């Protein structure tokens, strides 16, 4: 039975698993997203497929599609295309094998666009939330040159390396952030529940309390009376700050500049930006994308406003005849090693190879810095937390020590 849409509301769609035969009698099977059986039958009839069996599967809400899902899809597509599997059949296989229903829905949408004659790059451009300009440009270059399988493989490698760098940066930052959050919760519990119990005991002493004890008790009184304000200000301030960071170019520029200058973490973020910048430009060069067009995608891929603005200046200078090395040198953000390797690449005609080597070097630098930070941050955090909690404990025990001396 066909499911028709009524009014202006969007019709509910389902995934239909079908089995059929082509004109030569060969059995085929696949999946299709549609509002009803009639739509599936019409689509298969246009492809010359006689349907023999149809099963409806309800569209469940899937998890959010993450960049790692797109990287995995790209790798699977590259592998199948290199093995000679037809494009539409590759979409069917990848879609059925993915556990995330949202990815399956996305791939079915792209497959239907391609099935109706749309080019693969145009089909990807209809989903800019998941496929950025760089991705679509490389697919378009692969289609034009007839080397789509090769460029899909390069694109998959690029995305895997980029996601690996992002993961390492997040792992380096996650530990101290999580410890700070736990420390704040522990201190809050102490201030609201533990210190008031000590205060009741000290009220019966009838003697002057030490200054550190009075300070801790005053902070505890503030926590007990205004805990809702503290959590509200911190939570609301964090939310509005993150929204401003995401939506305001001025805030992004200021924060990205600050991040690059933070002690210890600043050099790590800087090296990761350089690695992603050089890796992206190397991939675009290897795909045969012209330099000025390639720079359109490179700045955003670096993940930092400072590098994006520097890339725009480089693009303007290159378009007026300046060499890439000269324009990069004028930007004043790239290390001398990258400039030297780029100059060698321009002289030898192998910029993509030299930039790839630079990306490999800085990716290795990021690996080593993350490993070093992991071993360095643990004792620093232990000392800081020990000082904080120990200071509170000592402050509350000072009156007891004083009382013991009097006795």
mmCIF file of C-alpha atoms in Angstrom:
data_model
loop_
_atom_site.group_PDB
_atom_site.id
_atom_site.type_symbol
_atom_site.label_atom_id
_atom_site.label_comp_id
_atom_site.label_asym_id
_atom_site.label_seq_id
_atom_site.Cartn_x
_atom_site.Cartn_y
_atom_site.Cartn_z
ATOM 1 C CA UNK A 1 0.000 0.000 0.000
ATOM 2 C CA UNK A 2 1.313 3.432 -0.882
ATOM 3 C CA UNK A 3 1.719 6.030 1.805
ATOM 4 C CA UNK A 4 0.689 9.434 0.497
ATOM 5 C CA UNK A 5 1.532 12.768 1.993
ATOM 6 C CA UNK A 6 -1.322 15.006 3.054
ATOM 7 C CA UNK A 7 -1.254 18.766 3.186
ATOM 8 C CA UNK A 8 2.100 20.456 3.530
ATOM 9 C CA UNK A 9 3.574 18.073 6.105
ATOM 10 C CA UNK A 10 6.526 15.936 5.113
ATOM 11 C CA UNK A 11 5.537 12.295 4.506
ATOM 12 C CA UNK A 12 6.985 9.649 6.791
ATOM 13 C CA UNK A 13 9.652 7.662 4.995
ATOM 14 C CA UNK A 14 10.733 4.069 5.375
ATOM 15 C CA UNK A 15 13.648 1.933 4.288
ATOM 16 C CA UNK A 16 12.524 -0.842 1.929
ATOM 17 C CA UNK A 17 14.683 -3.910 1.420
ATOM 18 C CA UNK A 18 13.984 -5.326 -2.030
ATOM 19 C CA UNK A 19 14.896 -8.381 -4.064
ATOM 20 C CA UNK A 20 14.401 -8.464 -7.833
ATOM 21 C CA UNK A 21 15.716 -9.590 -11.206
ATOM 22 C CA UNK A 22 17.180 -7.620 -14.084
ATOM 23 C CA UNK A 23 16.420 -8.154 -17.789
ATOM 24 C CA UNK A 24 18.940 -11.001 -17.966
ATOM 25 C CA UNK A 25 17.291 -12.799 -15.047
ATOM 26 C CA UNK A 26 20.120 -12.081 -12.588
ATOM 27 C CA UNK A 27 18.954 -11.707 -8.991
ATOM 28 C CA UNK A 28 19.636 -8.324 -7.407
ATOM 29 C CA UNK A 29 18.949 -6.946 -3.952
ATOM 30 C CA UNK A 30 19.282 -3.609 -2.206
ATOM 31 C CA UNK A 31 17.680 -0.944 -0.036
ATOM 32 C CA UNK A 32 15.719 2.172 -0.902
ATOM 33 C CA UNK A 33 14.311 5.024 1.164
ATOM 34 C CA UNK A 34 10.770 5.915 0.101
ATOM 35 C CA UNK A 35 7.318 6.900 1.382
ATOM 36 C CA UNK A 36 5.592 3.793 0.022
ATOM 37 C CA UNK A 37 5.802 0.599 -1.983
ATOM 38 C CA UNK A 38 4.536 2.270 -5.162
ATOM 39 C CA UNK A 39 7.533 4.629 -5.162
ATOM 40 C CA UNK A 40 9.933 1.691 -4.790
ATOM 41 C CA UNK A 41 8.261 -0.226 -7.623
ATOM 42 C CA UNK A 42 8.345 2.810 -9.929
ATOM 43 C CA UNK A 43 12.013 3.477 -9.208
ATOM 44 C CA UNK A 44 13.008 -0.150 -9.796
ATOM 45 C CA UNK A 45 10.924 -0.279 -12.986
ATOM 46 C CA UNK A 46 12.845 2.693 -14.380
ATOM 47 C CA UNK A 47 16.064 0.768 -13.759
ATOM 48 C CA UNK A 48 14.741 -2.296 -15.594
ATOM 49 C CA UNK A 49 14.422 -4.378 -12.424
ATOM 50 C CA UNK A 50 11.442 -6.676 -11.808
ATOM 51 C CA UNK A 51 10.744 -6.735 -8.065
ATOM 52 C CA UNK A 52 10.036 -10.140 -6.529
ATOM 53 C CA UNK A 53 10.132 -9.349 -2.808
ATOM 54 C CA UNK A 54 9.787 -6.175 -0.720
ATOM 55 C CA UNK A 55 10.171 -5.683 3.029
ATOM 56 C CA UNK A 56 9.566 -2.457 4.921
ATOM 57 C CA UNK A 57 11.854 -1.393 7.741
ATOM 58 C CA UNK A 58 10.852 1.589 9.867
ATOM 59 C CA UNK A 59 13.232 4.565 9.903
ATOM 60 C CA UNK A 60 14.582 4.722 13.433
ATOM 61 C CA UNK A 61 16.286 7.828 14.697
ATOM 62 C CA UNK A 62 20.013 7.250 14.500
ATOM 63 C CA UNK A 63 22.989 8.765 16.210
ATOM 64 C CA UNK A 64 24.561 12.003 15.089
ATOM 65 C CA UNK A 65 26.820 11.673 12.062
ATOM 66 C CA UNK A 66 30.404 12.455 13.076
ATOM 67 C CA UNK A 67 33.458 13.182 10.909
ATOM 68 C CA UNK A 68 34.838 9.749 11.735
ATOM 69 C CA UNK A 69 31.697 8.222 10.161
ATOM 70 C CA UNK A 70 32.366 10.161 6.949
ATOM 71 C CA UNK A 71 36.032 9.070 7.048
ATOM 72 C CA UNK A 72 34.988 5.426 7.424
ATOM 73 C CA UNK A 73 32.467 5.741 4.591
ATOM 74 C CA UNK A 74 35.131 7.306 2.340
ATOM 75 C CA UNK A 75 37.593 4.505 3.090
ATOM 76 C CA UNK A 76 34.967 1.825 2.387
ATOM 77 C CA UNK A 77 33.931 3.485 -0.873
ATOM 78 C CA UNK A 78 37.564 3.822 -1.982
ATOM 79 C CA UNK A 79 38.214 0.139 -1.253
ATOM 80 C CA UNK A 80 35.145 -1.029 -3.173
ATOM 81 C CA UNK A 81 35.764 1.215 -6.149
ATOM 82 C CA UNK A 82 39.380 0.012 -6.389
ATOM 83 C CA UNK A 83 38.001 -3.535 -6.339
ATOM 84 C CA UNK A 84 35.777 -2.705 -9.326
ATOM 85 C CA UNK A 85 32.419 -2.657 -7.504
ATOM 86 C CA UNK A 86 29.917 -0.359 -9.315
ATOM 87 C CA UNK A 87 29.204 2.961 -7.625
ATOM 88 C CA UNK A 88 25.519 2.391 -6.832
ATOM 89 C CA UNK A 89 26.175 -1.104 -5.535
ATOM 90 C CA UNK A 90 28.960 0.299 -3.336
ATOM 91 C CA UNK A 91 26.464 2.699 -1.759
ATOM 92 C CA UNK A 92 24.095 -0.224 -1.097
ATOM 93 C CA UNK A 93 26.800 -2.320 0.556
ATOM 94 C CA UNK A 94 28.158 0.510 2.718
ATOM 95 C CA UNK A 95 24.675 1.658 3.705
ATOM 96 C CA UNK A 96 23.542 -1.815 4.771
ATOM 97 C CA UNK A 97 26.724 -2.444 6.723
ATOM 98 C CA UNK A 98 26.685 0.782 8.729
ATOM 99 C CA UNK A 99 25.175 0.492 12.241
ATOM 100 C CA UNK A 100 24.202 4.186 12.326
ATOM 101 C CA UNK A 101 20.742 4.662 10.794
ATOM 102 C CA UNK A 102 21.500 8.329 10.123
ATOM 103 C CA UNK A 103 24.442 7.371 7.906
ATOM 104 C CA UNK A 104 22.262 4.851 6.076
ATOM 105 C CA UNK A 105 19.662 7.542 5.434
ATOM 106 C CA UNK A 106 22.316 9.963 4.181
ATOM 107 C CA UNK A 107 23.808 7.389 1.807
ATOM 108 C CA UNK A 108 20.378 6.452 0.485
ATOM 109 C CA UNK A 109 19.699 10.125 -0.297
ATOM 110 C CA UNK A 110 23.009 10.445 -2.161
ATOM 111 C CA UNK A 111 22.436 7.166 -3.983
ATOM 112 C CA UNK A 112 19.026 8.278 -5.208
ATOM 113 C CA UNK A 113 20.503 11.548 -6.503
ATOM 114 C CA UNK A 114 23.224 9.681 -8.391
ATOM 115 C CA UNK A 115 20.657 7.181 -9.653
ATOM 116 C CA UNK A 116 18.679 9.981 -11.320
ATOM 117 C CA UNK A 117 21.730 11.241 -13.225
ATOM 118 C CA UNK A 118 23.261 13.706 -10.754
ATOM 119 C CA UNK A 119 27.055 13.692 -10.567
ATOM 120 C CA UNK A 120 28.581 12.401 -7.350
ATOM 121 C CA UNK A 121 30.173 15.755 -6.461
ATOM 122 C CA UNK A 122 26.856 17.601 -6.899
ATOM 123 C CA UNK A 123 25.099 14.969 -4.782
ATOM 124 C CA UNK A 124 27.664 15.526 -2.024
ATOM 125 C CA UNK A 125 27.314 19.317 -2.268
ATOM 126 C CA UNK A 126 23.622 18.965 -1.372
ATOM 127 C CA UNK A 127 24.756 17.887 2.115
ATOM 128 C CA UNK A 128 27.244 20.615 3.188
ATOM 129 C CA UNK A 129 26.801 19.708 6.851
ATOM 130 C CA UNK A 130 28.737 16.484 6.257
ATOM 131 C CA UNK A 131 30.781 17.124 3.085
ATOM 132 C CA UNK A 132 32.815 20.336 3.096
ATOM 133 C CA UNK A 133 34.150 22.255 0.097
ATOM 134 C CA UNK A 134 37.463 20.395 0.129
ATOM 135 C CA UNK A 135 35.717 17.023 0.010
ATOM 136 C CA UNK A 136 33.442 18.036 -2.860
ATOM 137 C CA UNK A 137 36.269 19.681 -4.832
ATOM 138 C CA UNK A 138 38.386 16.538 -4.669
ATOM 139 C CA UNK A 139 35.458 14.348 -5.752
ATOM 140 C CA UNK A 140 34.762 16.714 -8.636
ATOM 141 C CA UNK A 141 38.437 16.610 -9.682
ATOM 142 C CA UNK A 142 38.382 12.815 -9.548
ATOM 143 C CA UNK A 143 35.258 12.636 -11.702
ATOM 144 C CA UNK A 144 36.724 15.040 -14.267
ATOM 145 C CA UNK A 145 40.044 13.165 -14.496
ATOM 146 C CA UNK A 146 38.534 9.681 -14.353
ATOM 147 C CA UNK A 147 40.501 8.741 -11.232
ATOM 148 C CA UNK A 148 37.700 8.830 -8.682
ATOM 149 C CA UNK A 149 38.894 5.653 -6.942
ATOM 150 C CA UNK A 150 42.410 7.064 -6.481
ATOM 151 C CA UNK A 151 41.186 10.383 -5.128
ATOM 152 C CA UNK A 152 38.711 8.655 -2.807
ATOM 153 C CA UNK A 153 41.656 6.706 -1.415
ATOM 154 C CA UNK A 154 43.712 9.894 -0.929
ATOM 155 C CA UNK A 155 40.730 11.631 0.611
ATOM 156 C CA UNK A 156 40.189 8.741 3.026
ATOM 157 C CA UNK A 157 43.852 8.840 4.058
ATOM 158 C CA UNK A 158 43.666 12.601 4.565
ATOM 159 C CA UNK A 159 40.530 12.366 6.718
ATOM 160 C CA UNK A 160 41.961 9.519 8.808
ATOM 161 C CA UNK A 161 45.124 11.490 9.538
ATOM 162 C CA UNK A 162 43.145 14.652 10.299
ATOM 163 C CA UNK A 163 40.828 12.825 12.688
ATOM 164 C CA UNK A 164 43.839 11.192 14.343
ATOM 165 C CA UNK A 165 45.362 14.618 15.051
ATOM 166 C CA UNK A 166 42.047 15.940 16.403
ATOM 167 C CA UNK A 167 41.744 12.890 18.645
ATOM 168 C CA UNK A 168 45.234 13.387 20.054
ATOM 169 C CA UNK A 169 44.592 17.066 20.790
ATOM 170 C CA UNK A 170 41.318 16.211 22.522
ATOM 171 C CA UNK A 171 42.975 13.464 24.576
ATOM 172 C CA UNK A 172 45.689 15.895 25.687
ATOM 173 C CA UNK A 173 43.096 18.473 26.793
ATOM 174 C CA UNK A 174 40.477 16.098 28.173
ATOM 175 C CA UNK A 175 42.451 14.870 31.179
ATOM 176 C CA UNK A 176 43.172 18.263 32.804
ATOM 177 C CA UNK A 177 39.665 19.544 32.011
ATOM 178 C CA UNK A 178 38.006 16.489 33.561
ATOM 179 C CA UNK A 179 40.218 16.718 36.649
ATOM 180 C CA UNK A 180 39.370 20.421 37.095
ATOM 181 C CA UNK A 181 35.641 19.626 36.884
ATOM 182 C CA UNK A 182 35.951 16.814 39.432
ATOM 183 C CA UNK A 183 38.002 19.071 41.718
ATOM 184 C CA UNK A 184 35.338 21.790 41.544
ATOM 185 C CA UNK A 185 32.607 19.281 42.438
ATOM 186 C CA UNK A 186 34.649 17.915 45.369
ATOM 187 C CA UNK A 187 35.417 21.402 46.703
ATOM 188 C CA UNK A 188 31.743 22.349 46.361
ATOM 189 C CA UNK A 189 30.671 19.286 48.377
ATOM 190 C CA UNK A 190 33.242 20.110 51.066
ATOM 191 C CA UNK A 191 32.157 23.741 51.254
ATOM 192 C CA UNK A 192 28.417 23.001 51.430
ATOM 193 C CA UNK A 193 28.326 19.883 53.643
ATOM 194 C CA UNK A 194 31.638 19.391 55.485
ATOM 195 C CA UNK A 195 32.744 22.903 56.518
ATOM 196 C CA UNK A 196 29.359 23.807 58.180
ATOM 197 C CA UNK A 197 29.780 20.753 60.458
ATOM 198 C CA UNK A 198 33.206 22.040 61.550
ATOM 199 C CA UNK A 199 31.715 25.516 62.051
ATOM 200 C CA UNK A 200 29.217 24.168 64.598
ATOM 201 C CA UNK A 201 32.041 22.501 66.506
ATOM 202 C CA UNK A 202 34.204 25.639 66.488
ATOM 203 C CA UNK A 203 31.323 27.840 67.727
ATOM 204 C CA UNK A 204 31.591 26.157 71.141
ATOM 205 C CA UNK A 205 35.331 26.908 71.495
ATOM 206 C CA UNK A 206 34.788 30.483 72.600
ATOM 207 C CA UNK A 207 38.180 31.521 71.208
ATOM 208 C CA UNK A 208 39.398 33.475 68.206
ATOM 209 C CA UNK A 209 39.880 31.308 65.124
ATOM 210 C CA UNK A 210 42.948 31.511 62.862
ATOM 211 C CA UNK A 211 42.669 33.684 59.731
ATOM 212 C CA UNK A 212 42.853 30.742 57.257
ATOM 213 C CA UNK A 213 39.969 29.040 59.076
ATOM 214 C CA UNK A 214 37.872 32.198 59.009
ATOM 215 C CA UNK A 215 38.541 32.592 55.266
ATOM 216 C CA UNK A 216 37.491 29.017 54.468
ATOM 217 C CA UNK A 217 34.360 29.371 56.622
ATOM 218 C CA UNK A 218 33.438 32.636 54.856
ATOM 219 C CA UNK A 219 33.789 30.929 51.476
ATOM 220 C CA UNK A 220 31.677 28.037 52.773
ATOM 221 C CA UNK A 221 28.933 30.449 53.913
ATOM 222 C CA UNK A 222 28.908 31.997 50.448
ATOM 223 C CA UNK A 223 28.624 28.548 48.806
ATOM 224 C CA UNK A 224 25.788 27.501 51.124
ATOM 225 C CA UNK A 225 23.829 30.706 50.559
ATOM 226 C CA UNK A 226 24.467 31.254 46.853
ATOM 227 C CA UNK A 227 25.210 27.771 45.442
ATOM 228 C CA UNK A 228 22.428 28.223 42.875
ATOM 229 C CA UNK A 229 23.962 31.514 41.741
ATOM 230 C CA UNK A 230 27.448 29.976 41.467
ATOM 231 C CA UNK A 231 26.283 27.068 39.327
ATOM 232 C CA UNK A 232 23.991 29.325 37.296
ATOM 233 C CA UNK A 233 26.711 31.851 36.533
ATOM 234 C CA UNK A 234 29.282 29.189 35.674
ATOM 235 C CA UNK A 235 26.890 27.100 33.565
ATOM 236 C CA UNK A 236 25.254 30.077 31.835
ATOM 237 C CA UNK A 237 28.554 31.839 31.302
ATOM 238 C CA UNK A 238 30.106 28.718 29.776
ATOM 239 C CA UNK A 239 27.108 28.206 27.468
ATOM 240 C CA UNK A 240 27.019 31.802 26.209
ATOM 241 C CA UNK A 241 30.797 31.880 25.846
ATOM 242 C CA UNK A 242 30.769 28.735 23.681
ATOM 243 C CA UNK A 243 27.910 30.145 21.583
ATOM 244 C CA UNK A 244 29.822 33.396 21.078
ATOM 245 C CA UNK A 245 32.967 31.426 20.207
ATOM 246 C CA UNK A 246 31.113 29.465 17.544
ATOM 247 C CA UNK A 247 29.151 32.342 16.015
ATOM 248 C CA UNK A 248 31.184 35.520 16.466
ATOM 249 C CA UNK A 249 34.207 35.954 14.146
ATOM 250 C CA UNK A 250 35.741 38.493 16.549
ATOM 251 C CA UNK A 251 35.548 36.091 19.508
ATOM 252 C CA UNK A 252 36.933 33.274 17.359
ATOM 253 C CA UNK A 253 39.872 35.421 16.280
ATOM 254 C CA UNK A 254 40.695 36.445 19.854
ATOM 255 C CA UNK A 255 40.366 32.929 21.276
ATOM 256 C CA UNK A 256 42.345 31.284 18.474
ATOM 257 C CA UNK A 257 45.128 33.807 19.003
ATOM 258 C CA UNK A 258 45.078 33.137 22.760
ATOM 259 C CA UNK A 259 45.126 29.367 22.223
ATOM 260 C CA UNK A 260 48.292 29.626 20.149
ATOM 261 C CA UNK A 261 50.034 31.556 22.966
ATOM 262 C CA UNK A 262 49.003 29.403 25.932
ATOM 263 C CA UNK A 263 52.084 27.923 27.651
ATOM 264 C CA UNK A 264 52.580 24.194 27.036
ATOM 265 C CA UNK A 265 49.371 23.715 25.027
ATOM 266 C CA UNK A 266 49.955 26.590 22.587
ATOM 267 C CA UNK A 267 52.857 24.927 20.703
ATOM 268 C CA UNK A 268 50.852 21.697 20.498
ATOM 269 C CA UNK A 269 47.863 23.445 18.905
ATOM 270 C CA UNK A 270 50.172 25.403 16.588
ATOM 271 C CA UNK A 271 51.929 22.258 15.330
ATOM 272 C CA UNK A 272 48.591 20.511 14.780
ATOM 273 C CA UNK A 273 47.354 23.484 12.693
ATOM 274 C CA UNK A 274 50.526 23.395 10.582
ATOM 275 C CA UNK A 275 50.172 19.637 10.110
ATOM 276 C CA UNK A 276 46.555 19.926 8.969
ATOM 277 C CA UNK A 277 47.339 22.922 6.701
ATOM 278 C CA UNK A 278 50.212 21.192 4.915
ATOM 279 C CA UNK A 279 48.347 17.867 4.711
ATOM 280 C CA UNK A 280 45.323 19.539 3.136
ATOM 281 C CA UNK A 281 47.310 21.499 0.566
ATOM 282 C CA UNK A 282 49.376 18.407 -0.266
ATOM 283 C CA UNK A 283 46.212 16.388 -0.883
ATOM 284 C CA UNK A 284 44.715 19.119 -3.084
ATOM 285 C CA UNK A 285 47.928 19.456 -5.118
ATOM 286 C CA UNK A 286 48.148 15.702 -5.603
ATOM 287 C CA UNK A 287 44.578 15.745 -6.938
ATOM 288 C CA UNK A 288 45.536 18.316 -9.579
ATOM 289 C CA UNK A 289 43.461 21.143 -8.111
ATOM 290 C CA UNK A 290 44.853 24.585 -9.147
ATOM 291 C CA UNK A 291 46.706 26.410 -6.368
ATOM 292 C CA UNK A 292 44.348 29.397 -6.043
ATOM 293 C CA UNK A 293 41.304 27.095 -5.889
ATOM 294 C CA UNK A 294 43.051 24.734 -3.473
ATOM 295 C CA UNK A 295 43.717 27.574 -1.037
ATOM 296 C CA UNK A 296 39.946 28.145 -0.769
ATOM 297 C CA UNK A 297 39.654 24.941 1.254
ATOM 298 C CA UNK A 298 43.011 24.894 3.021
ATOM 299 C CA UNK A 299 42.439 27.760 5.458
ATOM 300 C CA UNK A 300 39.231 26.368 6.911
ATOM 301 C CA UNK A 301 40.747 22.885 7.216
ATOM 302 C CA UNK A 302 43.466 24.181 9.558
ATOM 303 C CA UNK A 303 40.855 24.729 12.290
ATOM 304 C CA UNK A 304 42.224 28.107 13.398
ATOM 305 C CA UNK A 305 41.103 31.625 12.443
ATOM 306 C CA UNK A 306 44.678 32.939 12.399
ATOM 307 C CA UNK A 307 45.704 30.390 9.789
ATOM 308 C CA UNK A 308 42.491 30.921 7.820
ATOM 309 C CA UNK A 309 43.126 34.669 7.578
ATOM 310 C CA UNK A 310 46.781 34.008 6.676
ATOM 311 C CA UNK A 311 45.604 31.644 3.923
ATOM 312 C CA UNK A 312 43.345 34.341 2.494
ATOM 313 C CA UNK A 313 46.304 36.722 2.312
ATOM 314 C CA UNK A 314 48.416 33.996 0.690
ATOM 315 C CA UNK A 315 45.682 33.364 -1.875
ATOM 316 C CA UNK A 316 45.485 37.051 -2.777
ATOM 317 C CA UNK A 317 49.250 37.318 -3.208
ATOM 318 C CA UNK A 318 49.517 34.096 -5.227
ATOM 319 C CA UNK A 319 46.731 35.251 -7.552
ATOM 320 C CA UNK A 320 48.782 38.380 -8.339
ATOM 321 C CA UNK A 321 51.904 36.397 -9.275
ATOM 322 C CA UNK A 322 53.748 35.963 -5.956
ATOM 323 C CA UNK A 323 55.321 32.569 -5.367
ATOM 324 C CA UNK A 324 53.717 30.297 -2.783
ATOM 325 C CA UNK A 325 56.848 30.342 -0.612
ATOM 326 C CA UNK A 326 57.037 34.143 -0.722
ATOM 327 C CA UNK A 327 53.358 34.521 0.176
ATOM 328 C CA UNK A 328 53.687 32.025 3.039
ATOM 329 C CA UNK A 329 56.757 33.867 4.331
ATOM 330 C CA UNK A 330 54.849 37.174 4.303
ATOM 331 C CA UNK A 331 52.070 35.595 6.397
ATOM 332 C CA UNK A 332 54.474 35.227 9.380
ATOM 333 C CA UNK A 333 52.733 32.147 10.823
ATOM 334 C CA UNK A 334 54.623 29.217 9.282
ATOM 335 C CA UNK A 335 57.824 27.680 10.707
ATOM 336 C CA UNK A 336 61.024 28.067 8.680
ATOM 337 C CA UNK A 337 61.131 24.335 8.001
ATOM 338 C CA UNK A 338 57.804 24.449 6.165
ATOM 339 C CA UNK A 339 58.944 27.465 4.134
ATOM 340 C CA UNK A 340 62.191 25.746 3.167
ATOM 341 C CA UNK A 341 60.468 22.521 2.136
ATOM 342 C CA UNK A 342 57.886 24.490 0.144
ATOM 343 C CA UNK A 343 60.696 26.378 -1.632
ATOM 344 C CA UNK A 344 62.417 23.099 -2.504
ATOM 345 C CA UNK A 345 59.101 21.735 -3.751
ATOM 346 C CA UNK A 346 58.555 24.762 -5.996
ATOM 347 C CA UNK A 347 62.047 24.469 -7.471
ATOM 348 C CA UNK A 348 61.758 20.710 -8.086
ATOM 349 C CA UNK A 349 58.080 20.718 -9.128
ATOM 350 C CA UNK A 350 57.041 18.407 -6.288
ATOM 351 C CA UNK A 351 55.218 20.696 -3.883
ATOM 352 C CA UNK A 352 52.664 18.015 -2.983
ATOM 353 C CA UNK A 353 55.427 15.565 -2.017
ATOM 354 C CA UNK A 354 57.375 18.095 0.081
ATOM 355 C CA UNK A 355 54.246 19.372 1.831
ATOM 356 C CA UNK A 356 53.299 15.763 2.572
ATOM 357 C CA UNK A 357 56.724 15.233 4.161
ATOM 358 C CA UNK A 358 56.241 18.383 6.245
ATOM 359 C CA UNK A 359 52.823 17.132 7.355
ATOM 360 C CA UNK A 360 54.344 13.760 8.351
ATOM 361 C CA UNK A 361 57.015 15.557 10.410
ATOM 362 C CA UNK A 362 54.566 17.779 12.302
ATOM 363 C CA UNK A 363 52.138 14.930 12.871
ATOM 364 C CA UNK A 364 55.014 13.044 14.495
ATOM 365 C CA UNK A 365 55.788 16.158 16.555
ATOM 366 C CA UNK A 366 52.174 16.236 17.755
ATOM 367 C CA UNK A 367 52.405 12.566 18.754
ATOM 368 C CA UNK A 368 55.549 13.182 20.795
ATOM 369 C CA UNK A 369 54.152 16.321 22.449
ATOM 370 C CA UNK A 370 50.939 14.556 23.448
ATOM 371 C CA UNK A 371 52.943 11.704 24.968
ATOM 372 C CA UNK A 372 55.113 14.213 26.841
ATOM 373 C CA UNK A 373 52.143 16.225 28.078
ATOM 374 C CA UNK A 374 50.413 13.101 29.351
ATOM 375 C CA UNK A 375 53.372 12.304 31.600
ATOM 376 C CA UNK A 376 53.913 15.968 32.579
ATOM 377 C CA UNK A 377 50.326 16.938 33.447
ATOM 378 C CA UNK A 378 49.710 14.121 35.914
ATOM 379 C CA UNK A 379 52.207 15.219 38.608
ATOM 380 C CA UNK A 380 51.319 18.905 38.088
ATOM 381 C CA UNK A 381 47.605 18.210 38.589
ATOM 382 C CA UNK A 382 48.310 16.012 41.620
ATOM 383 C CA UNK A 383 50.366 18.793 43.228
ATOM 384 C CA UNK A 384 47.697 21.437 42.508
ATOM 385 C CA UNK A 385 44.826 19.306 43.816
ATOM 386 C CA UNK A 386 46.853 18.235 46.831
ATOM 387 C CA UNK A 387 47.619 21.864 47.642
ATOM 388 C CA UNK A 388 43.961 22.895 47.281
ATOM 389 C CA UNK A 389 42.393 20.075 49.283
ATOM 390 C CA UNK A 390 45.283 19.984 51.739
ATOM 391 C CA UNK A 391 44.999 23.728 52.339
ATOM 392 C CA UNK A 392 41.299 23.389 53.166
ATOM 393 C CA UNK A 393 41.945 20.465 55.526
ATOM 394 C CA UNK A 394 44.814 22.224 57.323
ATOM 395 C CA UNK A 395 42.752 25.416 57.671
ATOM 396 C CA UNK A 396 39.968 23.506 59.386
ATOM 397 C CA UNK A 397 42.336 21.638 61.702
ATOM 398 C CA UNK A 398 44.314 24.681 62.832
ATOM 399 C CA UNK A 399 41.823 25.507 65.641
ATOM 400 C CA UNK A 400 42.074 21.903 66.891
ATOM 401 C CA UNK A 401 45.866 22.112 66.953
ATOM 402 C CA UNK A 402 45.629 25.452 68.799
ATOM 403 C CA UNK A 403 43.236 23.941 71.322
ATOM 404 C CA UNK A 404 45.599 21.045 71.865
ATOM 405 C CA UNK A 405 48.463 23.403 72.610
ATOM 406 C CA UNK A 406 46.338 25.286 75.180
ATOM 407 C CA UNK A 407 45.365 22.043 76.883
#
